[in-house]
Amino acid sequence: MDISAALPDGGRTAARTRTGTAAQAGAWTVFLGTVITTAGLSWDIQWHTEVGPDTFFTLSHLALYSGSALSGIASLVMVLLATAAQRAGRPMPRTTGGTPVRVFGGVFTAPLGYLVSGIGAASFLLYGLLDLVWHSIYGFDAVLNTPSHVALFLSITVTMIGSIIVFAAARDERWGHWGVVGSIPILITFAPIPANALKNLPLPIDPTIIGIIFFSPLLLVIGATLLRRPGSAIAIAVVLGVLQAFLWWFSPWAAETYAAAVGLPLRDGLTAQPPDLPGAMPMFLIVAAVLVEVLLHRTRRRGLDARRVVLLAGAVTGLVVAIGLPLQQILTDPTSEISGTEFALVAILGLPLGVLAGFLGGRFTTMLDALTPTSKEAR
Amino acid sequence: MTSRTRRLVVTALAVLTLTFAGVAPAMAYAPVDIVHTEHVQAGPYSVTVGFSVWPIRAMQSLDFTFLPGGGIAGKSGTLLVDGPGVKSDEHTRPLVRHPRKLDSWGLDVKSFDTAGVYRFGFAIDGPQGHGEGNLGDITILDQPGPPLALSWTVGSLPFAGLIVFLVVAWRRVRPGRLPLAV
């Protein structure tokens, strides 16, 4: 896999092509699976809102499941390739999926990222069976917060974490850098969804909102500090914006087109509302990203303590996202009714959740640095 | 690949594609199967309330249909739902067509999470004026299936696994002792 030795200069060309095509294909296929799953889920939620009835075999379900299957198959192939390479005495570079981990007493050699993404996909498959059992007992209830649904969402989240680890291991190469920039927004979109489980508890705020306010700063801090290049935070926010715009257009379009294709009308009494999943994505993350860039720029120039700066970056992002969520709801949903108390509660939560996210974000970056040393650091 | 193999593969792919193209839309929704009905008099309107499952159990989703005598054309109204676990913003809603049984009003894949006695109220306006009525003794039994605590324990295992992974990685790396560069 490592072809840099064959190149005479080992310069920019080598840096760009150091990791082989198979490694890049594996990483991007896992990523593609997570994108398909995210689009499938957004479509499915929109279908339930606008059209209604479904079975296990709706196209949106097929998209959701095939995305996870794609990520799982790619992870499995990469683990088998790594195992074969290890046995042949030419182990893969750590830029291919991260630190190799011995599995089943050394029967398999699994790059850490693919091990995590693969376990997520395998878990998804198992919980798909539990979901079938659940639906055979309770019917198709069209709510997100059932044990089987939450387990499925958690499994996908694990696959997405694996995808980030895979790209993090190649972050000093261009494809790895852009992979981190792409995979962080996917997890920002998805990570708050399992928080739906907490809707069964009597909380004063929708737990998904708490999830958005926590995971956005956590992942923005991880992405920006992991990549260590000016503009990374802004690039992540821009990709999130593009993803949001795409899902904003795609989800209602797909739900309505599919309904027309199967001869179902839209529900009666629908009001003009923003599409469900993209409507909940943080629209003002770009503001936070600019502020984080300024903070990191000052940190680099003045040699400030990065551990303290990530706390501040998390707090700033948490506040911006927390204040932005009710704002974007008012801007995009004419029927929304947000009381002053709710607004204040959400905004106040932004600070502690953001600080916690900044703290954990800094620690997780350090862990990613240690667990997935890139080729330069490993030397 | 020989031409015979290629032909076989192409045929298999074509059959699969056609099967999925035909089956997927057809299986996208199931018909509404009403197994029990009750009758309510809402002023001048006689309403037939249909249930796709009977008796009803908590958390079990089903289809409810509400069909006034003479059909829903030219009529409008409000549905009032009352019972344990019904949230304050879910008490009233306009009567709208059931998405898979368009000649009736209805609720599709709707479940009530708490066992107890529920009430469906109807306020209907139509050619014969305004009418109101109640179906007040719909008993919803305890949830079927394993206890919820067990289901949630099984459903939380990926979360537990993720936490264990993070704890193991944290203990191995000790990120607090390492420098962080940005």
Coordinates of C-alpha atoms in Angstrom, one line a residue:
Chain A
M1 CA 0.0 0.0 0.0
D2 CA 2.8 2.4 0.9
I3 CA 4.2 3.6 -2.3
S4 CA 6.0 6.7 -1.0
A5 CA 9.3 4.8 -0.8
A6 CA 9.2 4.3 -4.5
L7 CA 9.0 8.0 -5.2
P8 CA 12.3 9.8 -5.5
D9 CA 11.4 13.1 -3.9
G10 CA 8.7 12.1 -1.3
G11 CA 7.4 15.6 -1.7
R12 CA 3.9 16.8 -2.4
T13 CA 3.2 14.2 -5.0
A14 CA 4.1 11.5 -2.6
A15 CA 2.0 13.0 0.2
R16 CA -1.0 13.1 -2.1
T17 CA -0.7 9.5 -3.3
R18 CA 1.0 7.8 -0.3
T19 CA -2.0 5.7 0.6
G20 CA -3.2 3.4 -2.1
T21 CA -6.3 3.5 -4.2
A22 CA -7.9 0.6 -2.3
A23 CA -7.5 2.4 1.0
Q24 CA -9.1 5.6 -0.4
A25 CA -11.9 3.6 -2.1
G26 CA -12.6 1.8 1.2
A27 CA -12.8 5.1 3.2
W28 CA -15.0 6.8 0.7
T29 CA -17.3 3.8 0.3
V30 CA -17.9 3.8 4.1
F31 CA -18.5 7.5 3.9
L32 CA -20.9 7.1 0.9
G33 CA -22.9 4.5 3.0
T34 CA -23.3 7.1 5.8
V35 CA -24.5 9.7 3.3
I36 CA -27.0 7.4 1.8
T37 CA -28.3 6.4 5.2
T38 CA -28.6 10.1 6.3
A39 CA -30.5 10.9 3.1
G40 CA -32.7 7.8 3.5
L41 CA -33.6 8.7 7.1
S42 CA -34.4 12.3 6.2
W43 CA -36.6 11.0 3.3
D44 CA -38.3 8.4 5.6
I45 CA -39.1 11.0 8.3
Q46 CA -40.5 13.3 5.7
W47 CA -42.5 10.5 4.2
H48 CA -44.1 9.8 7.6
T49 CA -44.9 13.5 8.0
E50 CA -46.3 14.2 4.6
V51 CA -47.7 10.9 3.3
G52 CA -47.9 8.4 6.2
P53 CA -48.3 4.8 5.7
D54 CA -45.4 2.4 5.2
T55 CA -44.1 -1.1 5.5
F56 CA -40.6 -2.4 5.9
F57 CA -40.2 -2.2 2.1
T58 CA -40.6 1.5 1.4
L59 CA -37.8 2.9 -0.8
S60 CA -36.7 5.2 1.9
H61 CA -36.2 2.2 4.2
L62 CA -34.3 0.5 1.5
A63 CA -32.0 3.5 1.2
L64 CA -31.5 3.7 4.9
Y65 CA -30.6 0.0 5.1
S66 CA -28.5 -0.2 2.0
G67 CA -26.4 2.7 3.2
S68 CA -25.5 0.9 6.3
A69 CA -24.9 -2.4 4.4
L70 CA -22.6 -0.5 2.0
S71 CA -20.5 0.9 4.9
G72 CA -20.5 -2.6 6.6
I73 CA -19.3 -4.4 3.4
A74 CA -16.6 -1.8 2.8
S75 CA -15.4 -2.2 6.4
L76 CA -15.4 -5.9 6.2
V77 CA -13.4 -5.9 2.9
M78 CA -10.9 -3.5 4.4
V79 CA -10.5 -5.7 7.5
L80 CA -9.9 -8.7 5.3
L81 CA -7.4 -6.8 3.1
A82 CA -5.6 -5.6 6.3
T83 CA -5.5 -9.2 7.6
A84 CA -4.2 -10.6 4.3
A85 CA -1.6 -7.9 4.1
Q86 CA -0.5 -8.6 7.7
R87 CA -0.2 -12.3 7.1
A88 CA 1.8 -11.7 3.9
G89 CA 4.2 -9.7 6.0
R90 CA 3.5 -6.3 4.4
P91 CA 1.1 -4.7 6.9
M92 CA -0.9 -1.7 5.7
P93 CA 0.3 1.8 6.7
R94 CA -1.6 3.4 9.6
T95 CA -3.0 5.9 7.2
T96 CA -5.3 3.0 6.1
G97 CA -8.0 3.1 8.7
G98 CA -5.8 3.8 11.7
T99 CA -3.9 1.7 14.2
P100 CA -4.3 -2.1 13.5
V101 CA -6.1 -4.0 16.2
R102 CA -5.8 -7.7 16.8
V103 CA -9.3 -9.3 16.7
F104 CA -10.2 -12.8 18.0
G105 CA -6.7 -13.4 19.3
G106 CA -5.0 -12.3 16.1
V107 CA -7.2 -14.2 13.6
F108 CA -8.0 -10.8 12.1
T109 CA -6.0 -7.6 11.9
A110 CA -8.5 -4.7 11.8
P111 CA -7.6 -1.0 11.3
L112 CA -9.3 0.7 14.3
G113 CA -11.6 2.9 12.1
Y114 CA -12.9 0.0 10.1
L115 CA -13.3 -2.1 13.2
V116 CA -15.5 0.6 14.7
S117 CA -17.5 1.2 11.5
G118 CA -17.8 -2.5 10.8
I119 CA -19.1 -3.2 14.4
G120 CA -21.6 -0.4 13.9
A121 CA -22.9 -1.9 10.6
A122 CA -23.0 -5.5 12.1
S123 CA -24.9 -4.1 15.1
F124 CA -27.3 -2.3 12.7
L125 CA -28.0 -5.7 11.0
L126 CA -28.7 -7.4 14.3
Y127 CA -31.0 -4.6 15.5
G128 CA -32.8 -4.6 12.1
L129 CA -34.0 -8.1 13.3
L130 CA -35.1 -6.7 16.6
D131 CA -36.9 -3.9 14.8
L132 CA -38.8 -6.5 12.8
V133 CA -39.8 -8.3 16.0
W134 CA -40.8 -4.9 17.5
H135 CA -43.0 -4.1 14.5
S136 CA -44.5 -7.5 14.6
I137 CA -45.6 -6.9 18.2
Y138 CA -46.5 -3.2 18.0
G139 CA -47.1 -2.5 14.3
F140 CA -45.5 0.3 12.3
D141 CA -45.9 3.1 14.8
A142 CA -44.0 5.8 12.9
V143 CA -42.2 7.2 16.0
L144 CA -38.5 7.4 16.4
N145 CA -38.2 6.7 20.1
T146 CA -38.7 2.9 20.3
P147 CA -35.8 0.7 21.7
S148 CA -35.2 -0.9 18.3
H149 CA -35.1 2.4 16.4
V150 CA -32.8 4.0 19.0
A151 CA -30.5 0.9 18.8
L152 CA -30.5 1.2 15.0
F153 CA -29.6 5.0 15.2
L154 CA -26.9 4.3 17.8
S155 CA -25.5 1.6 15.5
I156 CA -25.3 4.0 12.6
T157 CA -23.7 6.6 14.8
V158 CA -21.0 4.1 15.6
T159 CA -20.4 3.5 11.9
M160 CA -20.1 7.3 11.4
I161 CA -17.6 7.5 14.3
G162 CA -15.7 4.8 12.5
S163 CA -15.7 6.8 9.3
I164 CA -14.2 9.8 11.1
I165 CA -11.5 7.6 12.6
V166 CA -10.7 6.2 9.2
F167 CA -10.3 9.7 7.7
A168 CA -8.5 11.0 10.8
A169 CA -5.8 8.4 10.2
A170 CA -5.1 9.9 6.8
R171 CA -5.6 13.6 7.8
D172 CA -2.2 14.7 6.6
E173 CA -3.1 13.6 3.1
R174 CA -5.5 15.6 1.0
W175 CA -8.2 12.9 0.7
G176 CA -8.1 12.3 4.5
H177 CA -8.4 16.0 5.2
W178 CA -11.5 16.3 3.0
G179 CA -12.8 13.1 4.4
V180 CA -12.8 14.6 7.9
V181 CA -14.4 17.8 6.6
G182 CA -17.1 15.6 5.0
S183 CA -17.7 13.0 7.8
I184 CA -17.9 15.5 10.7
P185 CA -21.1 17.3 9.3
I186 CA -22.7 13.9 8.7
L187 CA -22.3 13.0 12.4
I188 CA -23.4 16.5 13.4
T189 CA -26.6 15.8 11.5
F190 CA -27.1 12.3 12.9
A191 CA -25.7 12.2 16.4
P192 CA -28.6 14.1 18.0
I193 CA -31.2 11.6 16.6
P194 CA -30.6 8.8 19.1
A195 CA -31.3 11.4 21.8
N196 CA -34.9 10.8 20.9
A197 CA -34.8 7.9 23.4
L198 CA -35.0 10.5 26.2
K199 CA -38.3 11.8 24.8
N200 CA -39.8 9.1 27.0
L201 CA -38.7 11.1 30.1
P202 CA -40.5 14.2 31.3
L203 CA -37.9 16.8 30.3
P204 CA -38.6 20.6 29.9
I205 CA -36.8 20.6 26.5
D206 CA -36.8 18.3 23.5
P207 CA -33.8 16.1 24.1
T208 CA -32.9 16.2 20.4
I209 CA -32.3 20.0 20.8
I210 CA -30.0 19.2 23.7
G211 CA -28.2 16.7 21.4
I212 CA -27.8 19.3 18.7
I213 CA -26.4 21.9 21.1
F214 CA -24.0 19.3 22.5
F215 CA -22.8 17.5 19.4
S216 CA -22.3 20.5 17.1
P217 CA -19.6 22.1 19.3
L218 CA -18.1 18.8 20.2
L219 CA -17.6 17.7 16.5
L220 CA -16.7 21.2 15.3
V221 CA -13.9 21.4 17.9
I222 CA -12.7 17.9 17.0
G223 CA -12.7 18.6 13.3
A224 CA -11.0 22.0 13.6
T225 CA -8.3 20.9 16.1
L226 CA -7.7 17.6 14.4
L227 CA -7.0 19.1 11.0
R228 CA -4.8 22.0 12.4
R229 CA -5.2 24.1 9.3
P230 CA -6.8 27.5 9.1
G231 CA -10.2 27.4 7.4
S232 CA -11.0 23.8 8.6
A233 CA -13.9 24.9 10.9
I234 CA -15.4 27.1 8.1
A235 CA -15.0 24.2 5.6
I236 CA -16.9 21.9 8.0
A237 CA -19.7 24.5 8.5
V238 CA -20.0 25.1 4.8
V239 CA -20.3 21.3 4.1
L240 CA -22.9 21.1 6.8
G241 CA -24.7 24.0 5.1
V242 CA -24.5 22.3 1.7
L243 CA -25.8 19.0 3.2
Q244 CA -28.7 21.0 4.9
A245 CA -29.6 22.7 1.6
F246 CA -29.6 19.4 -0.2
L247 CA -31.7 17.6 2.4
W248 CA -34.1 20.6 2.5
W249 CA -34.8 20.2 -1.2
F250 CA -34.4 16.4 -1.4
S251 CA -36.5 15.1 1.5
P252 CA -39.9 16.7 0.5
W253 CA -39.1 16.1 -3.2
A254 CA -38.4 12.4 -2.7
A255 CA -41.4 11.9 -0.4
E256 CA -43.8 13.6 -2.8
T257 CA -42.4 12.0 -5.9
Y258 CA -42.5 8.6 -4.3
A259 CA -46.1 9.2 -3.1
A260 CA -47.1 10.2 -6.6
A261 CA -45.4 7.0 -8.0
V262 CA -47.3 4.7 -5.7
G263 CA -50.6 6.6 -6.1
L264 CA -50.9 8.0 -2.5
P265 CA -52.0 11.5 -1.8
L266 CA -50.3 13.8 0.6
R267 CA -51.9 14.0 4.1
D268 CA -54.8 16.4 4.5
G269 CA -54.2 19.4 6.6
L270 CA -50.5 19.8 6.0
T271 CA -49.2 23.2 6.9
A272 CA -46.1 24.8 5.4
Q273 CA -43.3 23.7 7.6
P274 CA -39.6 23.2 7.1
P275 CA -38.6 19.6 6.3
D276 CA -38.1 17.7 9.6
L277 CA -34.5 16.5 9.6
P278 CA -32.8 19.4 7.7
G279 CA -35.0 21.8 9.6
A280 CA -33.3 20.6 12.8
M281 CA -29.8 21.0 11.6
P282 CA -28.0 24.1 13.0
M283 CA -28.2 26.8 10.4
F284 CA -25.9 29.3 12.2
L285 CA -23.0 27.0 12.7
I286 CA -21.1 29.0 10.1
V287 CA -21.1 32.0 12.5
A288 CA -19.6 29.8 15.2
A289 CA -17.1 28.4 12.8
V290 CA -15.8 31.9 11.9
L291 CA -15.5 32.7 15.6
V292 CA -13.6 29.4 16.2
E293 CA -11.3 30.2 13.3
V294 CA -10.5 33.6 15.0
L295 CA -9.9 31.9 18.3
L296 CA -7.6 29.2 16.8
H297 CA -5.7 31.8 14.8
R298 CA -4.9 33.8 17.9
T299 CA -4.0 30.6 19.7
R300 CA -1.5 29.7 16.9
R301 CA 0.0 33.2 16.7
R302 CA 0.3 33.8 20.4
G303 CA 1.1 30.3 21.6
L304 CA -1.9 30.1 23.9
D305 CA -2.9 27.0 25.9
A306 CA -5.0 25.0 23.4
R307 CA -6.7 23.1 26.2
R308 CA -8.2 26.3 27.5
V309 CA -9.0 27.6 24.0
V310 CA -11.1 24.5 23.1
L311 CA -13.3 25.2 26.2
L312 CA -13.9 28.7 24.8
A313 CA -14.4 27.4 21.3
G314 CA -17.0 24.9 22.6
A315 CA -18.7 27.6 24.7
V316 CA -18.9 30.0 21.8
T317 CA -20.2 27.3 19.4
G318 CA -22.7 26.0 22.0
L319 CA -24.1 29.5 22.6
V320 CA -24.3 30.4 18.8
V321 CA -26.1 27.0 18.1
A322 CA -28.4 27.3 21.1
I323 CA -29.5 30.9 20.2
G324 CA -29.6 30.0 16.5
L325 CA -32.0 27.0 16.9
P326 CA -35.1 29.0 18.0
L327 CA -34.1 31.8 15.6
Q328 CA -34.0 29.5 12.6
Q329 CA -37.3 28.0 13.7
I330 CA -38.9 31.4 13.8
L331 CA -37.4 32.3 10.4
T332 CA -38.4 29.0 8.7
D333 CA -41.6 28.0 10.4
P334 CA -44.4 30.6 10.3
T335 CA -46.5 28.4 12.6
S336 CA -43.9 28.0 15.3
E337 CA -44.7 29.2 18.8
I338 CA -41.7 29.6 21.0
S339 CA -42.2 31.2 24.4
G340 CA -39.6 33.5 25.9
T341 CA -39.0 31.0 28.7
E342 CA -38.2 28.2 26.2
F343 CA -35.9 30.6 24.2
A344 CA -34.1 31.5 27.4
L345 CA -33.8 27.9 28.6
V346 CA -32.3 26.7 25.3
A347 CA -29.9 29.7 25.1
I348 CA -28.7 29.2 28.7
L349 CA -28.1 25.5 28.1
G350 CA -25.7 26.5 25.3
L351 CA -23.0 27.6 27.6
P352 CA -22.5 24.6 29.9
L353 CA -23.1 22.1 27.1
G354 CA -20.7 24.0 24.9
V355 CA -18.0 24.0 27.6
L356 CA -18.4 20.3 28.2
A357 CA -18.3 19.7 24.4
G358 CA -15.2 21.8 24.1
F359 CA -13.5 19.9 27.0
L360 CA -14.4 16.5 25.5
G361 CA -13.6 17.7 22.0
G362 CA -10.1 18.6 23.0
R363 CA -9.6 15.2 24.7
F364 CA -11.1 13.2 21.8
T365 CA -8.8 15.0 19.4
T366 CA -5.8 14.0 21.6
M367 CA -7.1 10.4 21.6
L368 CA -7.5 10.5 17.8
D369 CA -4.0 11.9 17.5
A370 CA -2.6 9.0 19.6
L371 CA -4.8 6.2 18.2
T372 CA -4.5 7.1 14.6
P373 CA -1.0 8.6 14.2
T374 CA -0.5 9.6 10.6
S375 CA 2.5 8.5 8.7
K376 CA 4.5 11.6 9.7
E377 CA 3.8 11.2 13.4
A378 CA 4.3 7.4 13.4
R379 CA 7.9 7.8 12.1
Chain B
M1 CA -16.7 -14.2 -18.7
T2 CA -18.3 -16.4 -21.4
S3 CA -21.2 -15.1 -23.4
R4 CA -23.4 -17.8 -21.8
T5 CA -22.4 -16.5 -18.3
R6 CA -22.9 -12.9 -19.3
R7 CA -26.4 -13.7 -20.6
L8 CA -27.2 -15.4 -17.4
V9 CA -26.0 -12.5 -15.3
V10 CA -27.9 -10.0 -17.5
T11 CA -31.1 -12.1 -17.2
A12 CA -30.7 -12.4 -13.4
L13 CA -30.1 -8.6 -13.1
A14 CA -33.1 -7.8 -15.3
V15 CA -35.4 -10.2 -13.3
L16 CA -34.2 -8.6 -10.0
T17 CA -34.6 -5.1 -11.2
L18 CA -38.1 -5.8 -12.5
T19 CA -39.0 -7.6 -9.3
F20 CA -37.9 -4.7 -7.2
A21 CA -39.5 -2.1 -9.5
G22 CA -42.8 -4.0 -9.3
V23 CA -42.7 -5.1 -5.7
A24 CA -41.3 -2.0 -4.0
P25 CA -44.2 0.3 -4.8
A26 CA -46.8 -2.4 -4.3
M27 CA -45.5 -3.2 -0.9
A28 CA -45.1 0.5 0.1
Y29 CA -48.3 0.4 2.1
A30 CA -50.8 -2.1 3.4
P31 CA -54.6 -1.9 3.0
V32 CA -56.6 -0.8 6.1
D33 CA -58.3 -3.9 7.5
I34 CA -61.1 -2.9 9.9
V35 CA -61.8 -5.7 12.4
H36 CA -64.2 -4.0 14.8
T37 CA -66.6 -1.1 14.6
E38 CA -68.5 1.1 17.1
H39 CA -71.3 3.6 16.4
V40 CA -71.6 7.1 17.7
Q41 CA -74.5 9.6 17.2
A42 CA -73.1 13.1 16.8
G43 CA -76.2 15.2 16.5
P44 CA -77.8 14.4 13.1
Y45 CA -74.7 12.4 12.0
S46 CA -74.2 8.7 12.7
V47 CA -70.5 8.0 12.8
T48 CA -69.0 4.5 12.4
V49 CA -65.7 4.2 14.2
G50 CA -63.5 1.5 12.8
F51 CA -60.5 -0.2 14.5
S52 CA -57.9 -2.3 12.7
V53 CA -57.0 -4.1 15.9
W54 CA -59.3 -5.3 18.6
P55 CA -59.0 -5.3 21.6
I56 CA -56.4 -2.5 21.6
R57 CA -53.3 -2.7 23.7
A58 CA -51.0 0.2 24.8
M59 CA -48.2 1.1 22.4
Q60 CA -49.7 -1.0 19.7
S61 CA -50.2 1.2 16.6
L62 CA -53.3 0.8 14.5
D63 CA -55.6 2.5 12.1
F64 CA -58.7 4.3 13.3
T65 CA -61.4 5.3 10.7
F66 CA -64.3 7.7 11.3
L67 CA -67.0 7.4 8.7
P68 CA -70.1 9.6 9.0
G69 CA -73.3 8.4 7.3
G70 CA -73.5 9.5 3.7
G71 CA -69.7 9.9 3.5
I72 CA -67.3 12.7 4.4
A73 CA -68.0 14.9 1.3
G74 CA -69.2 18.3 2.3
K75 CA -68.5 17.7 5.9
S76 CA -65.8 18.9 8.2
G77 CA -65.1 18.5 11.9
T78 CA -62.9 18.1 14.8
L79 CA -61.7 15.0 16.7
L80 CA -61.2 15.2 20.4
V81 CA -59.1 12.6 22.1
D82 CA -59.0 12.2 25.9
G83 CA -57.3 9.6 28.0
P84 CA -54.3 8.9 30.2
G85 CA -51.0 9.9 28.5
V86 CA -52.7 12.1 25.8
K87 CA -50.6 15.3 25.7
S88 CA -52.3 18.6 26.1
D89 CA -51.4 19.6 22.5
E90 CA -52.9 16.4 21.2
H91 CA -56.4 16.7 22.6
T92 CA -58.0 18.2 19.5
R93 CA -57.2 17.9 15.8
P94 CA -59.1 18.4 12.6
L95 CA -60.8 15.4 11.1
V96 CA -58.7 14.6 8.0
R97 CA -58.8 11.8 5.5
H98 CA -57.1 8.5 6.4
P99 CA -54.1 8.4 4.0
R100 CA -54.9 4.8 2.9
K101 CA -58.6 4.9 3.2
L102 CA -59.5 8.1 1.5
D103 CA -63.3 7.8 1.7
S104 CA -63.0 8.0 5.6
W105 CA -61.6 10.4 8.1
G106 CA -59.0 8.6 10.3
L107 CA -55.8 8.3 12.2
D108 CA -53.1 6.1 10.7
V109 CA -50.5 4.1 12.5
K110 CA -51.5 5.7 15.7
S111 CA -50.7 4.3 19.1
F112 CA -51.6 5.3 22.7
D113 CA -48.8 4.6 25.1
T114 CA -50.7 4.2 28.3
A115 CA -53.3 1.7 29.3
G116 CA -56.7 3.0 30.5
V117 CA -60.0 4.3 29.3
Y118 CA -60.1 6.7 26.3
R119 CA -62.7 8.9 24.8
F120 CA -63.2 10.0 21.2
G121 CA -65.3 13.1 20.7
F122 CA -66.7 14.4 17.4
A123 CA -67.8 17.9 16.4
I124 CA -69.1 17.7 12.9
D125 CA -70.4 20.4 10.6
G126 CA -72.2 19.5 7.4
P127 CA -75.4 20.0 5.3
Q128 CA -77.6 19.0 8.3
G129 CA -75.9 21.6 10.6
H130 CA -73.6 21.1 13.6
G131 CA -73.5 17.9 15.7
E132 CA -71.5 16.6 18.6
G133 CA -71.0 13.1 20.1
N134 CA -68.8 10.9 22.1
L135 CA -67.4 7.4 22.1
G136 CA -66.4 7.3 25.7
D137 CA -65.4 3.8 26.8
I138 CA -62.6 2.6 24.6
T139 CA -60.5 0.4 26.9
I140 CA -56.8 0.1 26.1
L141 CA -55.2 -2.9 27.7
D142 CA -51.6 -3.1 29.0
Q143 CA -48.8 -3.2 26.4
P144 CA -48.0 -6.6 24.8
G145 CA -44.5 -8.0 24.4
P146 CA -41.6 -8.1 26.9
P147 CA -41.4 -5.5 29.7
L148 CA -40.2 -2.1 28.5
A149 CA -37.2 -2.1 30.9
L150 CA -35.9 -5.2 29.1
S151 CA -36.5 -3.8 25.6
W152 CA -34.7 -0.6 26.5
T153 CA -31.8 -2.5 28.1
V154 CA -31.4 -4.5 24.9
G155 CA -31.8 -1.3 22.8
S156 CA -29.2 0.6 24.9
L157 CA -26.4 -2.0 24.3
P158 CA -24.8 -0.1 21.4
F159 CA -24.7 3.0 23.7
A160 CA -23.1 0.9 26.4
G161 CA -20.6 -0.5 23.9
L162 CA -19.7 3.0 22.7
I163 CA -19.1 4.2 26.3
V164 CA -17.0 1.2 27.1
F165 CA -14.9 1.8 23.9
L166 CA -14.4 5.5 24.8
V167 CA -13.5 4.6 28.4
V168 CA -11.0 2.0 27.3
A169 CA -9.5 4.4 24.7
W170 CA -9.4 7.2 27.3
R171 CA -7.6 5.0 29.9
R172 CA -5.1 3.8 27.3
V173 CA -4.3 7.2 25.9
R174 CA -4.8 9.4 29.0
P175 CA -5.5 12.4 26.9
G176 CA -5.3 14.8 29.9
R177 CA -1.6 14.1 30.2
L178 CA -0.8 14.6 26.5
P179 CA -0.3 18.0 24.9
L180 CA -3.0 19.4 22.5
A181 CA -1.8 21.3 19.5
V182 CA -4.1 23.3 17.3

